[in-house]
Coordinates of N, CA and C in Angstrom, one line a residue:
M1 N -1.1 -10.4 15.5 CA -1.5 -9.0 15.1 C -0.6 -8.1 15.9
L2 N -0.3 -7.0 15.3 CA 0.5 -5.9 16.0 C -0.4 -5.2 17.0
K3 N 0.1 -4.8 18.1 CA -0.6 -4.0 19.1 C -1.1 -2.7 18.4
N4 N -2.2 -2.2 18.9 CA -2.7 -1.0 18.3 C -1.7 0.2 18.2
E5 N -0.9 0.4 19.2 CA 0.0 1.5 19.2 C 1.1 1.2 18.2
D6 N 1.5 -0.1 18.0 CA 2.6 -0.4 17.0 C 2.0 -0.3 15.6
Y7 N 0.7 -0.6 15.4 CA 0.1 -0.5 14.1 C 0.0 1.0 13.7
E8 N -0.4 1.8 14.7 CA -0.5 3.3 14.4 C 0.9 3.8 14.1
L9 N 1.9 3.4 14.8 CA 3.3 3.8 14.5 C 3.7 3.4 13.1
L10 N 3.3 2.2 12.7 CA 3.6 1.7 11.4 C 3.0 2.6 10.4
K11 N 1.7 2.9 10.5 CA 1.0 3.7 9.5 C 1.6 5.1 9.4
E12 N 2.0 5.7 10.5 CA 2.7 7.0 10.5 C 4.0 6.9 9.7
N13 N 4.8 5.8 10.0 CA 6.1 5.7 9.4 C 6.1 5.3 7.9
L14 N 5.1 4.6 7.5 CA 5.0 4.2 6.1 C 4.9 5.4 5.2
G15 N 4.3 6.5 5.7 CA 4.2 7.7 4.9 C 5.5 8.3 4.5
N16 N 6.5 8.0 5.3 CA 7.9 8.5 5.0 C 8.5 7.8 3.8
Y17 N 7.9 6.7 3.4 CA 8.4 5.9 2.3 C 7.6 6.0 1.0
Q18 N 6.7 7.0 1.0 CA 5.8 7.2 -0.2 C 6.6 7.2 -1.5
R19 N 7.7 7.9 -1.6 CA 8.5 7.9 -2.8 C 9.0 6.5 -3.2
I20 N 9.4 5.7 -2.2 CA 9.8 4.4 -2.5 C 8.7 3.6 -3.0
F21 N 7.5 3.7 -2.5 CA 6.4 3.0 -2.9 C 6.0 3.4 -4.4
E22 N 6.1 4.7 -4.7 CA 5.9 5.1 -6.0 C 6.9 4.5 -7.0
K23 N 8.2 4.4 -6.6 CA 9.2 3.7 -7.4 C 8.9 2.2 -7.6
L24 N 8.4 1.6 -6.5 CA 8.0 0.2 -6.6 C 6.8 0.0 -7.6
N25 N 5.9 1.0 -7.6 CA 4.8 1.0 -8.6 C 5.4 1.2 -10.0
S26 N 6.4 2.0 -10.1 CA 7.0 2.2 -11.4 C 7.7 1.0 -11.9
V27 N 8.3 0.2 -11.0 CA 9.0 -1.0 -11.4 C 7.9 -2.0 -11.9
A28 N 6.8 -2.0 -11.3 CA 5.7 -2.9 -11.7 C 5.2 -2.5 -13.1
N29 N 5.1 -1.2 -13.3 CA 4.7 -0.7 -14.7 C 5.7 -1.1 -15.7
Q30 N 7.0 -0.9 -15.4 CA 8.0 -1.3 -16.4 C 8.0 -2.8 -16.7
F31 N 7.7 -3.6 -15.6 CA 7.6 -5.0 -15.8 C 6.5 -5.4 -16.8
G32 N 5.4 -4.6 -16.7 CA 4.3 -4.9 -17.6 C 4.6 -4.5 -19.1
T33 N 5.6 -3.8 -19.3 CA 5.9 -3.4 -20.7 C 7.1 -4.1 -21.3
I34 N 7.7 -5.1 -20.6 CA 8.8 -5.8 -21.1 C 8.4 -6.5 -22.4
E35 N 9.2 -6.3 -23.4 CA 9.0 -7.0 -24.7 C 9.9 -8.2 -24.7
Y36 N 9.3 -9.4 -24.8 CA 10.0 -10.6 -24.8 C 10.4 -11.0 -26.3
D37 N 11.5 -11.7 -26.4 CA 12.0 -12.1 -27.8 C 11.1 -13.3 -28.2
E38 N 11.4 -13.8 -29.4 CA 10.6 -14.9 -30.0 C 10.6 -16.1 -29.2
S39 N 11.6 -16.3 -28.3 CA 11.6 -17.5 -27.4 C 10.8 -17.3 -26.2
G40 N 10.3 -16.0 -26.0 CA 9.5 -15.7 -24.8 C 10.4 -15.2 -23.6
F41 N 11.6 -14.9 -23.9 CA 12.5 -14.5 -22.8 C 13.0 -13.0 -23.0
C42 N 13.2 -12.4 -21.9 CA 13.8 -11.1 -21.8 C 14.5 -11.1 -20.4
L43 N 15.3 -12.1 -20.1 CA 15.8 -12.4 -18.8 C 16.6 -11.2 -18.2
E44 N 17.4 -10.6 -19.0 CA 18.3 -9.5 -18.4 C 17.4 -8.3 -17.9
E45 N 16.5 -7.9 -18.6 CA 15.7 -6.7 -18.1 C 14.8 -7.2 -16.9
E46 N 14.3 -8.4 -17.0 CA 13.5 -8.8 -15.8 C 14.3 -9.0 -14.6
E47 N 15.5 -9.5 -14.7 CA 16.4 -9.6 -13.5 C 16.8 -8.3 -13.0
T48 N 17.0 -7.3 -13.8 CA 17.4 -5.9 -13.4 C 16.2 -5.4 -12.6
L49 N 15.0 -5.5 -13.1 CA 13.8 -5.0 -12.4 C 13.6 -5.7 -11.0
K50 N 13.9 -7.0 -11.0 CA 13.8 -7.8 -9.7 C 14.8 -7.3 -8.7
R51 N 16.0 -7.0 -9.1 CA 17.0 -6.5 -8.2 C 16.6 -5.1 -7.7
H52 N 16.1 -4.3 -8.6 CA 15.6 -2.9 -8.2 C 14.5 -3.0 -7.2
W53 N 13.5 -3.9 -7.5 CA 12.4 -4.1 -6.5 C 12.9 -4.5 -5.2
L54 N 13.8 -5.5 -5.1 CA 14.4 -6.0 -3.9 C 15.1 -4.8 -3.1
K55 N 15.9 -4.1 -3.8 CA 16.6 -3.0 -3.2 C 15.7 -1.9 -2.6
L56 N 14.6 -1.6 -3.3 CA 13.6 -0.7 -2.8 C 12.9 -1.2 -1.6
G57 N 12.5 -2.5 -1.7 CA 11.8 -3.2 -0.6 C 12.6 -3.2 0.6
M58 N 13.9 -3.5 0.5 CA 14.8 -3.5 1.6 C 15.0 -2.2 2.3
K59 N 14.9 -1.1 1.5 CA 15.0 0.3 2.1 C 13.8 0.5 3.0
V60 N 12.7 0.0 2.7 CA 11.5 0.1 3.6 C 11.7 -0.7 4.8
I61 N 12.2 -1.9 4.7 CA 12.4 -2.8 5.8 C 13.5 -2.2 6.7
E62 N 14.6 -1.7 6.2 CA 15.6 -1.1 7.0 C 15.1 0.1 7.8
G63 N 14.3 0.9 7.1 CA 13.8 2.1 7.8 C 12.8 1.7 8.9
L64 N 12.0 0.7 8.7 CA 11.0 0.3 9.7 C 11.8 -0.3 10.9
H65 N 12.9 -1.0 10.6 CA 13.7 -1.6 11.7 C 14.2 -0.6 12.6
E66 N 14.5 0.6 12.1 CA 15.0 1.7 13.0 C 14.0 2.1 14.0
V67 N 12.7 2.0 13.6 CA 11.6 2.4 14.4 C 11.2 1.3 15.3
F68 N 11.2 0.1 14.8 CA 10.7 -1.1 15.5 C 11.9 -2.0 15.8
S69 N 12.9 -1.5 16.5 CA 14.1 -2.2 16.8 C 13.9 -3.5 17.6
D70 N 12.8 -3.6 18.3 CA 12.6 -4.8 19.2 C 11.9 -5.9 18.3
Y71 N 11.7 -5.7 17.1 CA 11.1 -6.7 16.2 C 12.2 -7.1 15.2
T72 N 12.1 -8.3 14.7 CA 12.8 -8.7 13.5 C 11.8 -8.5 12.3
I73 N 12.2 -7.8 11.3 CA 11.3 -7.5 10.2 C 11.9 -8.1 9.0
E74 N 11.1 -8.9 8.3 CA 11.5 -9.6 7.1 C 10.7 -9.3 5.9
L75 N 11.3 -9.2 4.7 CA 10.6 -9.0 3.5 C 10.3 -10.4 2.9
L76 N 9.1 -10.6 2.6 CA 8.7 -11.9 2.1 C 8.7 -11.9 0.6
Q77 N 8.8 -13.1 0.0 CA 8.9 -13.3 -1.4 C 7.5 -12.9 -2.0
H78 N 7.5 -12.4 -3.2 CA 6.3 -12.0 -3.9 C 6.1 -12.9 -5.1
K79 N 4.9 -13.0 -5.6 CA 4.6 -13.8 -6.7 C 5.2 -13.3 -8.0
G80 N 5.2 -12.0 -8.2 CA 5.7 -11.4 -9.3 C 5.8 -9.9 -9.2
L81 N 6.5 -9.2 -10.0 CA 6.7 -7.8 -9.9 C 5.4 -7.0 -10.2
D82 N 4.5 -7.6 -10.9 CA 3.2 -7.0 -11.2 C 2.2 -7.1 -10.0
E83 N 2.6 -7.7 -8.9 CA 1.7 -7.9 -7.8 C 1.3 -6.6 -7.0
R84 N 2.3 -5.7 -6.9 CA 2.1 -4.4 -6.3 C 1.7 -4.5 -4.8
V85 N 2.3 -5.5 -4.2 CA 2.1 -5.6 -2.7 C 3.4 -6.0 -2.1
L86 N 3.7 -5.2 -1.0 CA 5.0 -5.5 -0.3 C 4.5 -6.3 0.9
K87 N 5.1 -7.5 1.0 CA 4.7 -8.4 2.1 C 5.8 -8.5 3.1
I88 N 5.5 -8.2 4.4 CA 6.5 -8.2 5.4 C 6.0 -9.0 6.6
T89 N 7.0 -9.5 7.4 CA 6.6 -10.1 8.6 C 7.3 -9.4 9.8
F90 N 6.6 -9.2 10.8 CA 7.1 -8.7 12.1 C 7.2 -9.9 13.0
L91 N 8.4 -10.1 13.6 CA 8.7 -11.2 14.5 C 9.3 -10.7 15.8
R92 N 8.8 -11.3 16.9 CA 9.4 -11.0 18.2 C 9.0 -12.1 19.2
D93 N 10.0 -12.7 19.8 CA 9.7 -13.8 20.7 C 8.8 -14.8 20.0
D94 N 7.6 -15.1 20.6 CA 6.7 -16.0 20.0 C 5.6 -15.4 19.2
F95 N 5.8 -14.1 18.9 CA 4.8 -13.3 18.1 C 5.2 -13.2 16.7
K96 N 4.2 -13.3 15.8 CA 4.5 -13.2 14.4 C 3.2 -12.6 13.7
S97 N 3.5 -11.5 12.9 CA 2.4 -10.9 12.2 C 2.8 -10.6 10.8
E98 N 2.0 -11.0 9.8 CA 2.3 -10.8 8.4 C 1.5 -9.6 7.9
L99 N 2.1 -8.7 7.3 CA 1.4 -7.5 6.8 C 1.6 -7.4 5.3
H100 N 0.5 -7.0 4.6 CA 0.6 -6.8 3.1 C 0.3 -5.3 2.9
I101 N 1.2 -4.6 2.2 CA 1.1 -3.2 2.0 C 0.9 -3.1 0.5
D102 N -0.3 -2.7 0.1 CA -0.7 -2.5 -1.3 C -0.4 -1.1 -1.7
Y103 N 0.4 -1.0 -2.7 CA 0.9 0.3 -3.2 C 0.4 0.5 -4.7
S104 N -0.7 -0.1 -5.1 CA -1.1 -0.1 -6.5 C -1.5 1.3 -7.0
E105 N -2.0 2.1 -6.0 CA -2.4 3.5 -6.4 C -1.4 4.4 -5.9
N106 N -0.8 5.2 -6.7 CA 0.2 6.2 -6.3 C -0.4 7.2 -5.3
G107 N 0.3 7.4 -4.2 CA -0.2 8.3 -3.2 C -1.1 7.7 -2.1
T108 N -1.4 6.4 -2.3 CA -2.3 5.7 -1.4 C -1.6 4.3 -1.0
L109 N -1.7 4.0 0.3 CA -1.2 2.7 0.8 C -2.4 2.0 1.5
S110 N -2.5 0.7 1.3 CA -3.5 0.0 2.0 C -2.8 -1.1 2.8
I111 N -3.0 -1.2 4.1 CA -2.3 -2.2 4.9 C -3.3 -3.2 5.4
S112 N -2.9 -4.5 5.2 CA -3.7 -5.6 5.7 C -2.9 -6.5 6.6
Q113 N -3.4 -6.8 7.8 CA -2.7 -7.7 8.7 C -3.3 -9.1 8.4
I114 N -2.4 -10.0 8.0 CA -2.9 -11.3 7.7 C -2.9 -12.2 8.9
S115 N -1.9 -12.1 9.8 CA -1.9 -12.9 11.0 C -1.2 -12.1 12.1

């Protein structure tokens, strides 16, 4: 678990990325409207959305790393683009904390510490 002061700093800083979270939510919306061909594939559009999601997620990670330079911050894999949760890990020495940031509602973020 993050220390209370680090957790409060995280909450403060995540607000700076509200536009990015709104874009991530938009990517999830676009993913839900993909029209697949008769074989069930629409690989090109899906891959484009995955790259866009990854680029946006990494912007959040890079920004957090500027504030939390003493941590290694990693973006974890997600189940799918429609999941609407950014999963990150904070690592330092023998410390590890996994955070899930739910951005399913525009304008609102919900943070859960898993470990």
